[in-house]
Tab-separated table of C-alpha atoms in Angstrom:
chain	number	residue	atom	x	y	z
A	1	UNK	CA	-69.890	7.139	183.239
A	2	UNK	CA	-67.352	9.762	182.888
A	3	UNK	CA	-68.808	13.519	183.607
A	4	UNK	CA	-69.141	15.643	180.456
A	5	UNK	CA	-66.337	19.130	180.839
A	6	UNK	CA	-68.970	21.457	181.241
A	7	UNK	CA	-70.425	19.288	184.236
A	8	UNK	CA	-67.001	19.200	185.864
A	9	UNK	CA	-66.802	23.159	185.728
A	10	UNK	CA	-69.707	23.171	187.870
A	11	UNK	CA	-68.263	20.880	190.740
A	12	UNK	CA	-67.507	22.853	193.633
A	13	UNK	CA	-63.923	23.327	194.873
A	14	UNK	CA	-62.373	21.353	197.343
A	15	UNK	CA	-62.126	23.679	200.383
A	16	UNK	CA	-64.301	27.428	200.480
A	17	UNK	CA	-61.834	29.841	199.284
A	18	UNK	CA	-62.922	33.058	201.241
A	19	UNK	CA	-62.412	30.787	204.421
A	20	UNK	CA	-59.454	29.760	203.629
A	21	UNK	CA	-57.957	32.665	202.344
A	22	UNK	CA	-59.256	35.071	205.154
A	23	UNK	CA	-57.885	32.419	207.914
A	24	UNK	CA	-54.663	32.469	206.422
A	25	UNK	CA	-54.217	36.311	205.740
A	26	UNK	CA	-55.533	36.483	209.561
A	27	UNK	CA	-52.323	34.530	210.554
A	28	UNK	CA	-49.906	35.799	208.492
A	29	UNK	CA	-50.833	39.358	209.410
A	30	UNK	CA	-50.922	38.220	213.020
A	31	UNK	CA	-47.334	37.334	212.672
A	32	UNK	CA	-46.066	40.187	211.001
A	33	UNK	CA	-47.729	42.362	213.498
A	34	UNK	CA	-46.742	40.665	216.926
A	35	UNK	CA	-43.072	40.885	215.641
A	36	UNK	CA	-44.006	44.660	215.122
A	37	UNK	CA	-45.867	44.898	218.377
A	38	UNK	CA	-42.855	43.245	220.191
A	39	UNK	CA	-39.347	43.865	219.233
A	40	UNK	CA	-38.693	46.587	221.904
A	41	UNK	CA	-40.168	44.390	225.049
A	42	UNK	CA	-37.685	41.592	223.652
A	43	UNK	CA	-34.626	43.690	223.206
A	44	UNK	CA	-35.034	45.381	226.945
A	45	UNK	CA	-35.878	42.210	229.041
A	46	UNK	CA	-33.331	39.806	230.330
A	47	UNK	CA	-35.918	36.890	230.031
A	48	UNK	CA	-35.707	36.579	225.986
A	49	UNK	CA	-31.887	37.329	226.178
A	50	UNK	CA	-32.362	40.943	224.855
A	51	UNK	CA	-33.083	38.729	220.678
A	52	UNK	CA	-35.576	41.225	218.957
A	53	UNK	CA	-37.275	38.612	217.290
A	54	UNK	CA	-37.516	36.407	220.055
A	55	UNK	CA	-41.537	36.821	219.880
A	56	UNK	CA	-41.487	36.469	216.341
A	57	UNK	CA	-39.298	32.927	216.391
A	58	UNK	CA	-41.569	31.475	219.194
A	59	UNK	CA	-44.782	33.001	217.435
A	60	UNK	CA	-43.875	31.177	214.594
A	61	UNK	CA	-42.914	28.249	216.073
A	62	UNK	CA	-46.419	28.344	217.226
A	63	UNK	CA	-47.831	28.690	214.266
A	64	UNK	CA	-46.336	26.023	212.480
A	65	UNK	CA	-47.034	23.358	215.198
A	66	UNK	CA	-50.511	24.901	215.112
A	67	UNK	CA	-50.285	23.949	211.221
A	68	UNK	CA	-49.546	20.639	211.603
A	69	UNK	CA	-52.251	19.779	214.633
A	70	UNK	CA	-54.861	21.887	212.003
A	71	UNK	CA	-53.759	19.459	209.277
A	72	UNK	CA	-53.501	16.064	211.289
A	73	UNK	CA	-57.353	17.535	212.712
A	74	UNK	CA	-58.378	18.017	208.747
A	75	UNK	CA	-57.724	14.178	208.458
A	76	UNK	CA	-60.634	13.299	211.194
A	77	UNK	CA	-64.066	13.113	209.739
A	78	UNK	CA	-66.448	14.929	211.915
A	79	UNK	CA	-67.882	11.618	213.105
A	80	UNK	CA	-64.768	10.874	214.604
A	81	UNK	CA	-64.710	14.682	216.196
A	82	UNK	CA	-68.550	13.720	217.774
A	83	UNK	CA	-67.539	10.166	219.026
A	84	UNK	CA	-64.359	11.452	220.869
A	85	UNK	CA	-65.687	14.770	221.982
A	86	UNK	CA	-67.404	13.566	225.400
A	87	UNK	CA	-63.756	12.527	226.236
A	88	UNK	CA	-62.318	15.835	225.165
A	89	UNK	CA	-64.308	17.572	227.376
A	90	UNK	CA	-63.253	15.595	230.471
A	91	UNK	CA	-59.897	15.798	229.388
A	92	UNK	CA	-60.131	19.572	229.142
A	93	UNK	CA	-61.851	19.508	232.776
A	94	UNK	CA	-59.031	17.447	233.971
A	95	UNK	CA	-56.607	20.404	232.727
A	96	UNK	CA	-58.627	23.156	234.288
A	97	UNK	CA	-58.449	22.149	237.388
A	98	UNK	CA	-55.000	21.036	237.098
A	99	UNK	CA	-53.978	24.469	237.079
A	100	UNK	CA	-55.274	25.049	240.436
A	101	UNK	CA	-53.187	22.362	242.209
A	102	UNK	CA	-50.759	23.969	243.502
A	103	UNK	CA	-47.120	22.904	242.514
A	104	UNK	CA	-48.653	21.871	238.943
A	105	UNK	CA	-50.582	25.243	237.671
A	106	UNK	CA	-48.234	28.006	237.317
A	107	UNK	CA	-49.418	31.549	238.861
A	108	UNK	CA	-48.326	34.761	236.834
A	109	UNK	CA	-49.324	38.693	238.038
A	110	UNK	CA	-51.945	36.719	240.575
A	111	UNK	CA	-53.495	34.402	237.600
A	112	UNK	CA	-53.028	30.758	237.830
A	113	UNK	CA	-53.804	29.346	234.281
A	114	UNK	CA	-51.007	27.838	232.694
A	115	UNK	CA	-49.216	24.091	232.904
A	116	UNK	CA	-45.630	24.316	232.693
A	117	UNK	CA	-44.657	21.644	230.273
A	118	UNK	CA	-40.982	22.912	229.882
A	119	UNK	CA	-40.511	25.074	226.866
A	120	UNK	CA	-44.055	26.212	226.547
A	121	UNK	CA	-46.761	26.703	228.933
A	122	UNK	CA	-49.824	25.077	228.141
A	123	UNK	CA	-53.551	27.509	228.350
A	124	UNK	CA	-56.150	24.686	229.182
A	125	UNK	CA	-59.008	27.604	229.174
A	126	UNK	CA	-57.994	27.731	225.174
A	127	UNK	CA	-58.318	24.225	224.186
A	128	UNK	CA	-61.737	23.947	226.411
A	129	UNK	CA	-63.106	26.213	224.185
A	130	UNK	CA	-62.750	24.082	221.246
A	131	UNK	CA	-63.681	21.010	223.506
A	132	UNK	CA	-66.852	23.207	224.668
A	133	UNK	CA	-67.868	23.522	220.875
A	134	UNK	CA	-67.644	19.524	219.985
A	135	UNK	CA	-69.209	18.954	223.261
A	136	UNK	CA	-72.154	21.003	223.253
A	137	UNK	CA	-72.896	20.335	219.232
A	138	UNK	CA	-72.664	16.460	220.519
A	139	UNK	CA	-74.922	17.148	223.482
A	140	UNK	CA	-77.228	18.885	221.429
A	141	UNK	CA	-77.767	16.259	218.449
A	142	UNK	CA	-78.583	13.542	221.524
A	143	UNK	CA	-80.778	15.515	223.495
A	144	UNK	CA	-82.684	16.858	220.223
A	145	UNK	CA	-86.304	14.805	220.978
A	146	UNK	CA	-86.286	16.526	224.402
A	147	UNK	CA	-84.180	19.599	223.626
A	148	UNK	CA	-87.783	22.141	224.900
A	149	UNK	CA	-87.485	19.925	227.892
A	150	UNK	CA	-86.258	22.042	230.978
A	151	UNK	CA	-84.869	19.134	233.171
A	152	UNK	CA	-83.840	16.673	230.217
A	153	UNK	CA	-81.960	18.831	228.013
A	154	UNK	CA	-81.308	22.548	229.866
A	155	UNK	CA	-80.633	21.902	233.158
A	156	UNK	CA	-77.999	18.629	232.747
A	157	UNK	CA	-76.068	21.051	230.347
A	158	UNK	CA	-76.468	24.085	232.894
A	159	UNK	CA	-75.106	21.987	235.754
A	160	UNK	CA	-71.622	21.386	233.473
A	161	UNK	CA	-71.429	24.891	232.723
A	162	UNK	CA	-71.390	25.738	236.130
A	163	UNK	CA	-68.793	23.588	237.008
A	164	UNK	CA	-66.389	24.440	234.241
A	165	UNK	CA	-67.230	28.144	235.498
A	166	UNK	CA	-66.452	27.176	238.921
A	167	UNK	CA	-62.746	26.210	237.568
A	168	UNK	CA	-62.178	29.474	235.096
A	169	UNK	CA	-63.259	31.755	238.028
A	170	UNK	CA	-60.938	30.308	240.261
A	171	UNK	CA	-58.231	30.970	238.626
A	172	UNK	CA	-59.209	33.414	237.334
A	173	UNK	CA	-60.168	33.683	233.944
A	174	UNK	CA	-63.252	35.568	233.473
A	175	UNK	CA	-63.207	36.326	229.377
A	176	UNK	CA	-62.437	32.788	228.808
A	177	UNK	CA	-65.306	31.903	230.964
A	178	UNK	CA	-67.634	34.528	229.233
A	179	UNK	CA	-66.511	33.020	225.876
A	180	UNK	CA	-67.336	29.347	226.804
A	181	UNK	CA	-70.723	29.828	228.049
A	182	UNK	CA	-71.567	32.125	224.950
A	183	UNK	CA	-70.269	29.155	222.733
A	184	UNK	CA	-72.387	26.387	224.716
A	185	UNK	CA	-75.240	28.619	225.151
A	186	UNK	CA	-75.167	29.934	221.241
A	187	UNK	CA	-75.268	26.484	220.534
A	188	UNK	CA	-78.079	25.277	222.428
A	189	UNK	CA	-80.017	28.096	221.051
A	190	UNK	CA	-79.208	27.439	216.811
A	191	UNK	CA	-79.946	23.570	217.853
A	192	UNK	CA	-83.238	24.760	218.417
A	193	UNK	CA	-83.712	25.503	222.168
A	194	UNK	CA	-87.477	27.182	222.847
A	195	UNK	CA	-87.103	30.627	223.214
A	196	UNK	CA	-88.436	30.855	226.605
A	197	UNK	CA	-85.779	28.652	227.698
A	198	UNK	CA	-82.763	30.463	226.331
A	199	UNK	CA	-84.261	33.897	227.767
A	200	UNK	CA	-84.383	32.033	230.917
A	201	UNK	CA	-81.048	31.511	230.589
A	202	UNK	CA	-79.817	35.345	229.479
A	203	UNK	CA	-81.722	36.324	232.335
A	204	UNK	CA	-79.946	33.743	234.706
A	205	UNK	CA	-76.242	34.812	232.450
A	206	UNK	CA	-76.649	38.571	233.291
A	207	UNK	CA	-77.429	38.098	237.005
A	208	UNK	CA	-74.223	36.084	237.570
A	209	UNK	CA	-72.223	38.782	235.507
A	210	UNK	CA	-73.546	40.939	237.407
A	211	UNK	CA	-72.876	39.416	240.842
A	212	UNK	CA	-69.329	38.559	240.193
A	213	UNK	CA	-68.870	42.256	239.161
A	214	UNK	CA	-70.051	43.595	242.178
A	215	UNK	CA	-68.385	40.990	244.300
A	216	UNK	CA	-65.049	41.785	242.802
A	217	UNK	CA	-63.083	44.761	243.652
A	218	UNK	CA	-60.906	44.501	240.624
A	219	UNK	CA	-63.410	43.536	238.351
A	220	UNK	CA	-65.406	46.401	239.573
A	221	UNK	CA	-61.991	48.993	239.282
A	222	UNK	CA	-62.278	47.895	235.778
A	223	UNK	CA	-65.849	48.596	235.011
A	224	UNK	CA	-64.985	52.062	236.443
A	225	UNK	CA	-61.895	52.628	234.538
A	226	UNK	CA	-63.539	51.805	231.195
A	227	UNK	CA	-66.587	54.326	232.314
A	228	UNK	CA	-64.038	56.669	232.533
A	229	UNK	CA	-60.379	55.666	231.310
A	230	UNK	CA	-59.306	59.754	231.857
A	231	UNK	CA	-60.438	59.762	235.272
A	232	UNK	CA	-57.037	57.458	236.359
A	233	UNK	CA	-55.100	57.632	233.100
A	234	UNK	CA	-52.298	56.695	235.033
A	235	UNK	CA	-53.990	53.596	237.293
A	236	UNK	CA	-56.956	52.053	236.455
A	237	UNK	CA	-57.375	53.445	232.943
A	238	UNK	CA	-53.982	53.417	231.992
A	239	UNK	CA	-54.141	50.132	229.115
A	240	UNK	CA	-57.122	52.001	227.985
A	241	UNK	CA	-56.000	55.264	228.003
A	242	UNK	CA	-52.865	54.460	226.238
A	243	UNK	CA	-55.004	52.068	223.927
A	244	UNK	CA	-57.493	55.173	222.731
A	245	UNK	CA	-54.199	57.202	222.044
A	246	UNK	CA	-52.848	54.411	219.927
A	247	UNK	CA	-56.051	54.750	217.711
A	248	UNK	CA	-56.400	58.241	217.379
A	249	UNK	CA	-52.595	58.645	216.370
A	250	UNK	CA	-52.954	55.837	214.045
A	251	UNK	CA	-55.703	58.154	211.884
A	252	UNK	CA	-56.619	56.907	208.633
A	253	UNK	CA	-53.644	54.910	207.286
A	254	UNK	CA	-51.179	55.560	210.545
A	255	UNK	CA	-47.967	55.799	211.255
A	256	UNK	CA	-46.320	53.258	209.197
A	257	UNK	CA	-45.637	49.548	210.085
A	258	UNK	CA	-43.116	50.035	212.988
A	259	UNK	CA	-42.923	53.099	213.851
A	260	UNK	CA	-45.507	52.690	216.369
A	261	UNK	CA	-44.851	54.853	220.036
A	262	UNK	CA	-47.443	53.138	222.118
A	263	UNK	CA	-45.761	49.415	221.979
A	264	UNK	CA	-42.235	51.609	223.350
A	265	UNK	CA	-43.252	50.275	227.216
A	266	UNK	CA	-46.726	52.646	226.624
A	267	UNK	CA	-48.874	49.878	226.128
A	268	UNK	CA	-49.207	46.777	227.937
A	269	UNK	CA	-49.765	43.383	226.810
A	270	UNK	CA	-48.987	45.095	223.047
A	271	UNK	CA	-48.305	41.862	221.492
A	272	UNK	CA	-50.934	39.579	222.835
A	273	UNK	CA	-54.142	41.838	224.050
A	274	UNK	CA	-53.820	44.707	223.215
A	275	UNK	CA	-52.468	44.240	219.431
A	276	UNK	CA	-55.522	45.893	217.527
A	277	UNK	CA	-54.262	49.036	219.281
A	278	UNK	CA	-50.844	48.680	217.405
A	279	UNK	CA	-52.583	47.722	214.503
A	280	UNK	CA	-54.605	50.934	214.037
A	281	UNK	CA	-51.255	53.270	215.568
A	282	UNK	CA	-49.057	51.577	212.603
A	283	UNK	CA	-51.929	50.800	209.560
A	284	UNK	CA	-54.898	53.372	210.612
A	285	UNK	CA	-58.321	52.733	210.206
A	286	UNK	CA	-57.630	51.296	206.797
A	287	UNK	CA	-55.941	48.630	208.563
A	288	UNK	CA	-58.612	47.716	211.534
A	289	UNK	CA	-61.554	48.100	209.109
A	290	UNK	CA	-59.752	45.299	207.227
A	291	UNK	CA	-59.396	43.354	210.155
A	292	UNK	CA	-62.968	43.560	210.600
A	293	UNK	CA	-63.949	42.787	207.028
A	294	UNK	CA	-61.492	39.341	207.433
A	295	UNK	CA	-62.954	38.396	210.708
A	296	UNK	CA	-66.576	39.246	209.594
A	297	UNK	CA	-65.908	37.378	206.339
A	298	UNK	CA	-64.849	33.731	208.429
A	299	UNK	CA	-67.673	34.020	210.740
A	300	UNK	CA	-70.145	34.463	207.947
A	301	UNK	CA	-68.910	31.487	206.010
A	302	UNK	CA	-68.780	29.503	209.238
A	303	UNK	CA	-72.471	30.495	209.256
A	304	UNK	CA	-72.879	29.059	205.677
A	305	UNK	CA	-71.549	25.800	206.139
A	306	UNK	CA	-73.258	25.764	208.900
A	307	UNK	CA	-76.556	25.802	206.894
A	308	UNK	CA	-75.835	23.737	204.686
A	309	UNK	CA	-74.436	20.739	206.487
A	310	UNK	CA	-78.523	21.023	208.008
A	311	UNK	CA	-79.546	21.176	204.591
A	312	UNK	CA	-78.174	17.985	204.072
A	313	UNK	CA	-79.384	16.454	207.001
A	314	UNK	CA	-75.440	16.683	208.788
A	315	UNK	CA	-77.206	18.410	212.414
A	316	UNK	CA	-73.913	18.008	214.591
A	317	UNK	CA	-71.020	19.147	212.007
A	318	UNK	CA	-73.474	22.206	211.532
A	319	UNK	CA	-73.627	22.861	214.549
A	320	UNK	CA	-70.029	22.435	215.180
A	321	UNK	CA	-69.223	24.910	212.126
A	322	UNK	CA	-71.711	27.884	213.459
A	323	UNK	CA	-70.350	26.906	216.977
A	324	UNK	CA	-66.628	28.196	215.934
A	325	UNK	CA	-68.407	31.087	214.248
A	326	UNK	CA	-69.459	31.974	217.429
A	327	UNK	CA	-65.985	31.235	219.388
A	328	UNK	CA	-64.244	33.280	216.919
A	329	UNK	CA	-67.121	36.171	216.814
A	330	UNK	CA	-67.666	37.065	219.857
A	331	UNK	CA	-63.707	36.905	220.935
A	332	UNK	CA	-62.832	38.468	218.548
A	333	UNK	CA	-65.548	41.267	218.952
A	334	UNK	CA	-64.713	41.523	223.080
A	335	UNK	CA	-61.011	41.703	222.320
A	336	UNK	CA	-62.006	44.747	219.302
A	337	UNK	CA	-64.039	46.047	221.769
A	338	UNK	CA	-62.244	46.452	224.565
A	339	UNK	CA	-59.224	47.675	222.503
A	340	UNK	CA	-61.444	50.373	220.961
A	341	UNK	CA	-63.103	50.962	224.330
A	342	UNK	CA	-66.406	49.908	224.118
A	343	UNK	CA	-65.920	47.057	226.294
A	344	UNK	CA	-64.586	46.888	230.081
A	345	UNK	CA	-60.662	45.777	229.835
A	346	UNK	CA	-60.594	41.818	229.402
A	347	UNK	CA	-58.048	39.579	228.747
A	348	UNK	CA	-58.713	37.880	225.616
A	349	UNK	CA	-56.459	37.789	222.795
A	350	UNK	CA	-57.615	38.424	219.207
A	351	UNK	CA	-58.035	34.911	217.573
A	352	UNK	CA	-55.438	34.032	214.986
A	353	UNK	CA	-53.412	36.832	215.454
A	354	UNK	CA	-52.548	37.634	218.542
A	355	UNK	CA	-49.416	35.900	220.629
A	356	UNK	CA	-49.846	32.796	222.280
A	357	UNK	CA	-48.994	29.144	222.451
A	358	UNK	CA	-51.943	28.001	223.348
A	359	UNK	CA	-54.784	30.424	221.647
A	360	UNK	CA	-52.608	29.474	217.845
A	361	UNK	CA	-53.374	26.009	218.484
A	362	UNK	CA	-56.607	26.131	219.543
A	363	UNK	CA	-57.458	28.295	216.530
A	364	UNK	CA	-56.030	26.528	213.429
A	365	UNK	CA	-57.202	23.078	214.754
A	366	UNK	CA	-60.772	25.251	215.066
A	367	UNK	CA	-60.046	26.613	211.449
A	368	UNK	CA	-59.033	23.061	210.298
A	369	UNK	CA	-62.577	21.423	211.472
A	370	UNK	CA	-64.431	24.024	209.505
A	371	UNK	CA	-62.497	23.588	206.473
A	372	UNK	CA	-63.241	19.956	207.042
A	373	UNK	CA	-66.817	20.409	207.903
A	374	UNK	CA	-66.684	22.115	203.971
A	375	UNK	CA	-65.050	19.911	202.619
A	376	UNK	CA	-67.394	17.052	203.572
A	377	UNK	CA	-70.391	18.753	202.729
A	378	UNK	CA	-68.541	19.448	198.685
A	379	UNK	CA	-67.604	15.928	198.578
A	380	UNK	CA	-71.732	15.017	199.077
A	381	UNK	CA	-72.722	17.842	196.353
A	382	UNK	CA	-70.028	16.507	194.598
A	383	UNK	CA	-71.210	12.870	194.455
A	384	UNK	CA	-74.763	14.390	193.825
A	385	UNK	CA	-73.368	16.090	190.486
A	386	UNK	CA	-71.626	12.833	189.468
């Protein structure tokens, strides 16, 4: 029987357009601004050959092989995504600790977290935090009967985290490890974890922040310098310091795109962490609080799809799709953070935009399972209309 016209108006759309449309705005601004943020590193420094848009032509090489992965990933149902995500995680394990062999990882300004696969180096801290998502969202669907159980469902999951922690601190990647036990732990708690339990585990999460803070005389410099970034403008609070100058010149609608003074050798890590700051010198507040509005927009309708793949009964892609709203959230609010200095300094680029190899791929395969995780729950509603 062949749907009347008025009943086909009322079929949703293939994909959710305010996903789709603030994912891709998030990239393409992320490109035009790296290549803003970076020209004048590339021109002075032997290593890119002196090419001004030598950030910009490997950014977008990036981007497009992120592209492709994101639209070979759309392809995979998510049932496919749960049966081979126990074997993603291992694999990402494998990677991690990888790194750490020595002759394999490859160690840059004391941080050993990249794989050297010629051209590129590969980030396995990035990828585990897609793997971390699957993985938990699959752990949680199988442990569901028991998930109030302390020893059947908490504890088995606690004892993974603490060996994929073991790994990032070694390196030592502390954001990436503050990310992945957010994800897994935001999880747990939306797949319906008692609330005793995940305060338990807060409780248990602060400690060990705290510990390693104390225990760490750079981590500890840092706390101190974002107390105070004046204090040592010129040592410890010097990205800040430069950072909070980059905002305040930026006003409301700043400088113009390009004409930024803070990426001139000012600012480190301008094209990668600290790119919000360039952002708000070159397009002012006007410019972050739309940054803000895009990444609040994709998290909500991560959030939404979320919901409604539980509405119909779909447990683990829901939990998948809130999963990367929480990935992307709460990076993307540490990196805002720390840029506007609310937040000690970490190093953790700003998803989708910032420069990076292995964070672009990550990202639009991430971005490609929650358009598919859409896209399967439309096709259902769909068939319901029909």
């Amino acid at each position: 029987m062949v749907p009347d016209l008025d009943a086909r108006r009322r079929l949703p759309a293939e994909v959710d357009p305010a996903l789709l449309w603030s994912g891709t705005i998030l990239l393409l601004l992320g490109t035009v601004m790296v290549y803003s943020a970076s020209i004048a590193i590339a021109e002075a420094s032997q290593y890119t050959g002196r090419q001004p848009a030598y950030f910009l032509i490997r950014h977008s090489v990036f981007l497009v092989v992120g592209l492709i992965a994101g639209g070979l990933a759309f392809q995979l149902p998510l049932r496919i995504w749960q049966k081979i995500s126990p074997w993603l995680f291992v694999a990402g394990f494998v990677l991690l600790a990888l790194v750490l062999v020595p002759g394999i990882g490859r160690e840059v300004n004391g941080a050993r977290r990249w794989l050297p696969l010629g051209v590129v180096n590969l980030q396995p801290s990035e990828l585990m935090k897609l793997f971390a998502v699957l993985y938990t969202a699959d752990y949680t669907v199988r442990k569901m009967p028991h998930i109030h159980d302390l020893k059947k469902a908490f504890l088995p999951m606690a004892g993974v985290m603490v060996m994929i922690s073991v790994l990032l601190l070694k390196e030592p990647d502390f954001g990436a490890f503050v990310v992945i036990v957010t994800i897994s732990a935001g999880i747990l708690f939306l797949g319906g974890m008692r609330a005793r339990l995940f305060a338990l585990l807060i409780a248990v999460l602060v400690t060990a922040f705290a510990v390693l803070i104390v225990v760490s005389p750079y981590r500890r410099d840092r706390i101190f310098g974002f107390m105070d970034p004046w204090a040592d403008a010129f040592g410890r609070g010097y990205q800040l310091s430069h950072a909070l100058i980059a905002f305040g010149r930026g006003e409301w609608f700043g400088v113009g795109l390009g004409a930024s003074v803070e990426k001139l050798f000012y600012l480190p890590e301008a094209h990668t962490d600290f790119l919000l700051a360039v952002i708000a010198e070159e397009l002012g507040f006007v410019g972050v609080a739309t940054i803000v509005v895009l990444f609040g927009l994709l998290v909500q309708r991560a959030f939404v799809i979320g919901r409604q793949c539980i509405a119909l009964n779909r447990v683990h892609p829901g939990l998948v799709a809130q999963g990367i709203g929480v990935w992307i959230g709460v990076q993307g609010f540490i990196n805002m953070g720390v840029n506007m200095g609310l937040l000690p300094t970490k190093g953790l680029t700003l998803p989708l935009m910032s420069f990076g190899g292995s964070s672009i791929l990550a990202n639009c395969v991430a971005l490609a399972i929650l358009l598919r995780v859409d896209w399967e729950n439309r096709q259902l509603m769909r068939g319901a209309k029909l």
